[in-house]
């Protein structure tokens, strides 16, 4: 199997798992959102530690310990992903899967906005148009919900911020997840110890306990698959595949859990999809133009040196 096809399989696997993740989280009830989050963190550390030990790749920790700025960045990344995970778990288990899907639809637009505000990037006109349409969508959905879609905005902002920090740290997927989870493990363990016998772990059923333990693998495996895809596929392809997860999450919310989708909410989502269409078409056109320019430069004759 060639590397491109393998990249597609990894990417589809990652986004399919993320897309159907609401079903898994629903199975963890009656555990509360904070208890689920704590177990997800603790068992992620255990799963990735075993994986790294099997790969004999623990030496990176010693090198990382000598980089205090990197450790500070990892702490920020850990806080952002904890907010993202906790918000998502709360949204799914409070029957707001549709709103969580909205968060991941608008995440690319928030990432572009962060690029302008933090990295001082300059946007092309089509990107400004996409942001404007996305802002209109949030306004329409605010009227429909009677409030800001704060779950969606929190998910989008926390994940976009996490992506920005991760881009600067440039850590491999497994190693990054291990250190981030390890940063959060102490408060997670403290919470589970405080919860004690009031928690659901070991008190509901053997299947429920096993599902809480497997939350670590369910967290790590899609990230590892995504890393494999990112190393083999063009960025434009990854950009297209990323919409698969929120489409599936939206389908779960509407078709499986029968959450309402009134006309005004549908109109808001339609505006989001329009913004993403403008954003994606512009990104593909820009990538094609860059490839054409690079190919032209590569085939043009090199001028003879002057004397």
Short mmCIF file of C-alpha atoms in Angstrom, two decimals:
data_model
loop_
_atom_site.label_atom_id
_atom_site.label_comp_id
_atom_site.label_asym_id
_atom_site.label_seq_id
_atom_site.Cartn_x
_atom_site.Cartn_y
_atom_site.Cartn_z
CA UNK A 1 0.00 0.00 0.00
CA UNK A 2 1.46 3.37 -1.00
CA UNK A 3 1.92 6.17 1.53
CA UNK A 4 -0.81 8.40 0.07
CA UNK A 5 -3.46 5.70 0.36
CA UNK A 6 -2.27 4.89 3.87
CA UNK A 7 -2.57 8.59 4.74
CA UNK A 8 -6.18 8.62 3.55
CA UNK A 9 -6.97 5.54 5.66
CA UNK A 10 -5.39 7.12 8.74
CA UNK A 11 -7.25 10.40 8.17
CA UNK A 12 -10.61 8.72 7.59
CA UNK A 13 -10.08 6.55 10.66
CA UNK A 14 -9.31 9.57 12.86
CA UNK A 15 -12.27 11.65 11.73
CA UNK A 16 -14.71 8.72 11.79
CA UNK A 17 -13.75 8.01 15.41
CA UNK A 18 -14.10 11.70 16.33
CA UNK A 19 -17.39 11.89 14.44
CA UNK A 20 -19.01 9.05 16.37
CA UNK A 21 -17.44 10.01 19.71
CA UNK A 22 -20.77 11.40 21.07
CA UNK A 23 -22.13 7.84 21.06
CA UNK A 24 -19.22 6.70 23.23
CA UNK A 25 -19.65 9.59 25.67
CA UNK A 26 -23.37 8.88 26.03
CA UNK A 27 -22.47 5.35 27.13
CA UNK A 28 -20.47 6.76 30.06
CA UNK A 29 -23.53 8.13 31.81
CA UNK A 30 -24.52 8.27 34.68
CA UNK A 31 -20.96 9.52 35.31
CA UNK A 32 -20.91 13.32 35.43
CA UNK A 33 -18.89 15.47 32.99
CA UNK A 34 -16.06 16.22 35.46
CA UNK A 35 -15.72 12.57 36.46
CA UNK A 36 -15.57 11.53 32.79
CA UNK A 37 -12.99 14.24 32.09
CA UNK A 38 -10.84 13.09 35.03
CA UNK A 39 -10.92 9.46 33.88
CA UNK A 40 -10.18 10.51 30.31
CA UNK A 41 -7.05 12.35 31.47
CA UNK A 42 -5.78 9.64 33.83
CA UNK A 43 -6.28 6.73 31.44
CA UNK A 44 -4.78 8.73 28.56
CA UNK A 45 -1.57 9.02 30.59
CA UNK A 46 -1.58 5.30 31.29
CA UNK A 47 -2.31 4.29 27.69
CA UNK A 48 0.28 6.60 26.09
CA UNK A 49 2.92 5.74 28.73
CA UNK A 50 2.51 2.05 27.89
CA UNK A 51 2.72 2.87 24.19
CA UNK A 52 5.89 4.94 24.60
CA UNK A 53 7.44 2.25 26.80
CA UNK A 54 6.69 -0.34 24.13
CA UNK A 55 8.32 1.90 21.53
CA UNK A 56 11.21 2.62 23.94
CA UNK A 57 10.71 6.32 23.46
CA UNK A 58 10.94 7.71 27.00
CA UNK A 59 14.24 9.54 26.53
CA UNK A 60 12.45 12.60 25.13
CA UNK A 61 11.29 13.47 28.68
CA UNK A 62 14.85 14.20 29.80
CA UNK A 63 15.42 16.53 26.86
CA UNK A 64 12.08 18.23 27.45
CA UNK A 65 12.87 18.83 31.13
CA UNK A 66 15.73 21.09 30.03
CA UNK A 67 13.36 23.33 28.03
CA UNK A 68 11.40 25.46 30.54
CA UNK A 69 9.73 27.54 27.82
CA UNK A 70 8.48 24.38 26.13
CA UNK A 71 7.15 23.11 29.47
CA UNK A 72 5.29 26.41 29.98
CA UNK A 73 3.81 26.07 26.50
CA UNK A 74 2.72 22.50 27.22
CA UNK A 75 0.99 23.69 30.40
CA UNK A 76 -0.97 26.25 28.38
CA UNK A 77 -1.83 23.60 25.79
CA UNK A 78 -2.95 21.22 28.56
CA UNK A 79 -5.25 23.88 30.06
CA UNK A 80 -6.80 24.61 26.66
CA UNK A 81 -7.41 20.96 25.80
CA UNK A 82 -8.90 20.36 29.28
CA UNK A 83 -11.38 23.19 28.65
CA UNK A 84 -12.14 21.73 25.22
CA UNK A 85 -12.64 18.17 26.47
CA UNK A 86 -14.70 19.27 29.48
CA UNK A 87 -16.95 21.51 27.38
CA UNK A 88 -17.48 18.80 24.80
CA UNK A 89 -18.35 16.16 27.41
CA UNK A 90 -20.77 18.57 29.10
CA UNK A 91 -22.38 19.46 25.76
CA UNK A 92 -22.88 15.84 24.68
CA UNK A 93 -24.24 14.67 28.03
CA UNK A 94 -26.59 17.65 28.33
CA UNK A 95 -28.16 16.70 24.96
CA UNK A 96 -26.54 19.50 22.96
CA UNK A 97 -24.63 17.45 20.41
CA UNK A 98 -25.78 19.76 17.59
CA UNK A 99 -24.23 22.79 19.30
CA UNK A 100 -20.95 20.92 19.86
CA UNK A 101 -20.88 20.04 16.14
CA UNK A 102 -21.31 23.74 15.37
CA UNK A 103 -18.17 24.44 17.41
CA UNK A 104 -16.05 22.21 15.20
CA UNK A 105 -17.61 23.63 12.03
CA UNK A 106 -16.58 27.17 12.98
CA UNK A 107 -13.19 26.12 14.40
CA UNK A 108 -11.30 26.76 11.10
CA UNK A 109 -12.71 30.30 10.97
CA UNK A 110 -11.62 30.97 14.56
CA UNK A 111 -8.16 29.62 13.70
CA UNK A 112 -7.94 32.15 10.85
CA UNK A 113 -9.05 34.93 13.21
CA UNK A 114 -6.37 33.92 15.73
CA UNK A 115 -3.82 34.06 12.94
CA UNK A 116 -4.76 37.71 12.37
CA UNK A 117 -4.90 38.69 16.05
CA UNK A 118 -1.90 36.74 17.37
CA UNK A 119 0.40 36.08 14.43
CA UNK A 120 -0.42 39.32 12.56
CA UNK A 121 -1.20 37.37 9.41
CA UNK A 122 -2.72 39.22 6.46
CA UNK A 123 -5.90 37.75 5.01
CA UNK A 124 -6.98 37.55 1.41
CA UNK A 125 -10.36 39.14 0.51
CA UNK A 126 -12.09 35.75 0.31
CA UNK A 127 -10.91 34.91 3.84
CA UNK A 128 -12.34 38.20 5.14
CA UNK A 129 -15.60 37.36 3.36
CA UNK A 130 -15.68 33.92 5.01
CA UNK A 131 -15.16 35.49 8.45
CA UNK A 132 -17.96 37.98 7.76
CA UNK A 133 -20.39 35.24 6.77
CA UNK A 134 -19.33 33.23 9.83
CA UNK A 135 -20.03 36.22 12.07
CA UNK A 136 -23.48 36.55 10.50
CA UNK A 137 -24.10 32.87 11.22
CA UNK A 138 -23.28 33.36 14.91
CA UNK A 139 -25.70 36.32 15.01
CA UNK A 140 -28.50 34.22 13.45
CA UNK A 141 -27.86 31.34 15.85
CA UNK A 142 -27.82 33.75 18.81
CA UNK A 143 -31.33 34.89 17.87
CA UNK A 144 -32.44 31.26 17.44
CA UNK A 145 -31.01 30.04 20.76
CA UNK A 146 -31.96 33.24 22.60
CA UNK A 147 -28.35 33.43 23.77
CA UNK A 148 -24.84 33.20 22.36
CA UNK A 149 -24.00 29.62 21.31
CA UNK A 150 -21.38 29.67 24.05
CA UNK A 151 -20.67 25.93 23.99
CA UNK A 152 -19.82 26.09 20.28
CA UNK A 153 -17.74 29.26 20.70
CA UNK A 154 -15.85 27.80 23.69
CA UNK A 155 -15.08 24.61 21.77
CA UNK A 156 -13.93 26.52 18.70
CA UNK A 157 -11.81 29.04 20.65
CA UNK A 158 -10.18 26.45 22.94
CA UNK A 159 -9.32 24.07 20.10
CA UNK A 160 -8.05 26.85 17.84
CA UNK A 161 -5.89 28.15 20.69
CA UNK A 162 -4.66 24.62 21.37
CA UNK A 163 -3.74 24.22 17.71
CA UNK A 164 -1.84 27.51 17.76
CA UNK A 165 0.20 26.50 20.83
CA UNK A 166 0.85 23.01 19.43
CA UNK A 167 2.05 24.47 16.15
CA UNK A 168 4.67 26.50 18.02
CA UNK A 169 5.74 23.58 20.22
CA UNK A 170 6.02 21.13 17.29
CA UNK A 171 5.91 18.02 19.49
CA UNK A 172 5.11 14.54 18.08
CA UNK A 173 1.52 13.41 18.73
CA UNK A 174 2.09 10.65 21.30
CA UNK A 175 4.77 12.50 23.24
CA UNK A 176 2.73 15.72 23.26
CA UNK A 177 -0.43 13.98 24.46
CA UNK A 178 1.51 12.18 27.21
CA UNK A 179 3.04 15.35 28.64
CA UNK A 180 -0.21 17.35 28.37
CA UNK A 181 -2.16 14.60 30.11
CA UNK A 182 0.57 14.23 32.72
CA UNK A 183 0.28 17.95 33.54
CA UNK A 184 -3.45 17.44 34.16
CA UNK A 185 -3.14 14.05 35.86
CA UNK A 186 -2.49 15.33 39.40
CA UNK A 187 -5.66 17.49 39.64
CA UNK A 188 -7.61 14.71 37.90
CA UNK A 189 -6.43 12.12 40.42
CA UNK A 190 -7.13 14.54 43.28
CA UNK A 191 -10.69 15.01 42.03
CA UNK A 192 -11.27 11.24 41.72
CA UNK A 193 -9.85 10.71 45.23
CA UNK A 194 -12.15 13.43 46.60
CA UNK A 195 -15.10 11.84 44.76
CA UNK A 196 -14.34 8.47 46.35
CA UNK A 197 -17.37 6.21 46.71
CA UNK A 198 -19.69 8.87 45.27
CA UNK A 199 -18.23 8.25 41.81
CA UNK A 200 -19.61 5.74 39.34
CA UNK A 201 -16.32 3.89 38.71
CA UNK A 202 -16.85 0.28 39.76
CA UNK A 203 -20.39 0.96 40.98
CA UNK A 204 -22.53 0.77 37.82
CA UNK A 205 -21.45 -2.29 35.86
CA UNK A 206 -18.32 -4.01 34.62
CA UNK A 207 -19.00 -2.70 31.11
CA UNK A 208 -19.32 0.89 32.38
CA UNK A 209 -16.04 0.58 34.32
CA UNK A 210 -14.29 -0.85 31.25
CA UNK A 211 -15.61 2.01 29.10
CA UNK A 212 -14.22 4.59 31.55
CA UNK A 213 -10.81 2.86 31.42
CA UNK A 214 -10.90 2.70 27.61
CA UNK A 215 -11.52 6.46 27.44
CA UNK A 216 -7.73 6.84 27.40
CA UNK A 217 -7.38 4.68 24.28
CA UNK A 218 -10.41 6.39 22.71
CA UNK A 219 -8.62 9.71 23.20
CA UNK A 220 -5.17 8.69 22.00
CA UNK A 221 -5.92 6.47 19.00
CA UNK A 222 -7.61 9.15 16.83
CA UNK A 223 -4.77 11.59 17.60
CA UNK A 224 -2.18 9.02 16.54
CA UNK A 225 -4.13 8.25 13.36
CA UNK A 226 -4.36 11.98 12.64
CA UNK A 227 -0.60 12.35 13.09
CA UNK A 228 -0.07 9.52 10.61
CA UNK A 229 -2.38 11.23 8.12
CA UNK A 230 -0.78 14.65 8.58
CA UNK A 231 2.65 13.16 7.76
CA UNK A 232 1.41 11.66 4.47
CA UNK A 233 -1.30 13.95 3.07
CA UNK A 234 -1.21 17.50 1.70
CA UNK A 235 -2.51 20.16 4.08
CA UNK A 236 -5.38 20.95 1.68
CA UNK A 237 -6.56 17.31 1.88
CA UNK A 238 -6.44 17.37 5.69
CA UNK A 239 -8.45 20.60 5.55
CA UNK A 240 -11.18 18.88 3.54
CA UNK A 241 -11.24 15.75 5.71
CA UNK A 242 -11.65 17.78 8.93
CA UNK A 243 -15.29 18.56 8.08
CA UNK A 244 -16.18 14.87 8.23
CA UNK A 245 -16.17 14.80 12.06
CA UNK A 246 -18.68 17.65 12.68
CA UNK A 247 -20.91 16.35 9.85
CA UNK A 248 -21.10 12.98 11.62
CA UNK A 249 -21.57 14.66 15.02
CA UNK A 250 -24.43 16.72 13.59
CA UNK A 251 -25.94 13.54 12.18
CA UNK A 252 -25.69 11.88 15.60
CA UNK A 253 -27.44 14.82 17.25
CA UNK A 254 -30.29 15.10 14.76
CA UNK A 255 -30.80 11.53 13.53
CA UNK A 256 -29.86 9.41 16.56
CA UNK A 257 -30.66 11.65 19.54
CA UNK A 258 -33.47 13.63 17.82
CA UNK A 259 -32.26 17.06 18.89
CA UNK A 260 -34.33 19.90 17.38
CA UNK A 261 -33.25 21.65 14.18
CA UNK A 262 -35.76 24.48 13.63
CA UNK A 263 -35.61 26.55 10.39
CA UNK A 264 -33.72 29.46 12.00
CA UNK A 265 -31.04 27.10 13.36
CA UNK A 266 -30.77 25.40 9.98
CA UNK A 267 -30.31 28.85 8.37
CA UNK A 268 -27.48 29.59 10.82
CA UNK A 269 -25.77 26.31 9.98
CA UNK A 270 -26.25 27.02 6.26
CA UNK A 271 -24.39 30.32 6.69
CA UNK A 272 -21.57 28.49 8.49
CA UNK A 273 -21.36 26.00 5.62
CA UNK A 274 -21.30 28.86 3.11
CA UNK A 275 -18.44 30.50 5.02
CA UNK A 276 -16.53 27.19 5.05
CA UNK A 277 -17.16 26.74 1.32
CA UNK A 278 -15.72 30.19 0.56
CA UNK A 279 -12.79 29.53 2.89
CA UNK A 280 -12.04 26.06 1.44
CA UNK A 281 -12.32 27.08 -2.23
CA UNK A 282 -9.99 30.02 -1.60
CA UNK A 283 -7.50 27.79 0.24
CA UNK A 284 -7.49 25.22 -2.59
CA UNK A 285 -7.10 27.92 -5.24
CA UNK A 286 -4.23 29.52 -3.30
CA UNK A 287 -2.48 26.14 -2.82
CA UNK A 288 -2.84 25.35 -6.55
CA UNK A 289 -1.42 28.76 -7.47
CA UNK A 290 1.57 28.18 -5.17
CA UNK A 291 2.24 24.76 -6.68
CA UNK A 292 2.07 26.20 -10.21
CA UNK A 293 4.47 28.99 -9.29
CA UNK A 294 6.89 26.54 -7.65
CA UNK A 295 6.79 24.24 -10.70
CA UNK A 296 7.39 27.16 -13.06
CA UNK A 297 10.35 28.35 -10.99
CA UNK A 298 11.79 24.83 -10.88
CA UNK A 299 11.67 24.43 -14.69
CA UNK A 300 12.87 27.91 -15.63
CA UNK A 301 16.50 28.10 -16.78
CA UNK A 302 19.06 29.35 -14.32
CA UNK A 303 20.61 32.58 -15.56
CA UNK A 304 24.30 32.41 -16.34
CA UNK A 305 26.51 34.22 -13.85
CA UNK A 306 27.78 37.59 -14.98
CA UNK A 307 31.43 38.51 -14.84
#
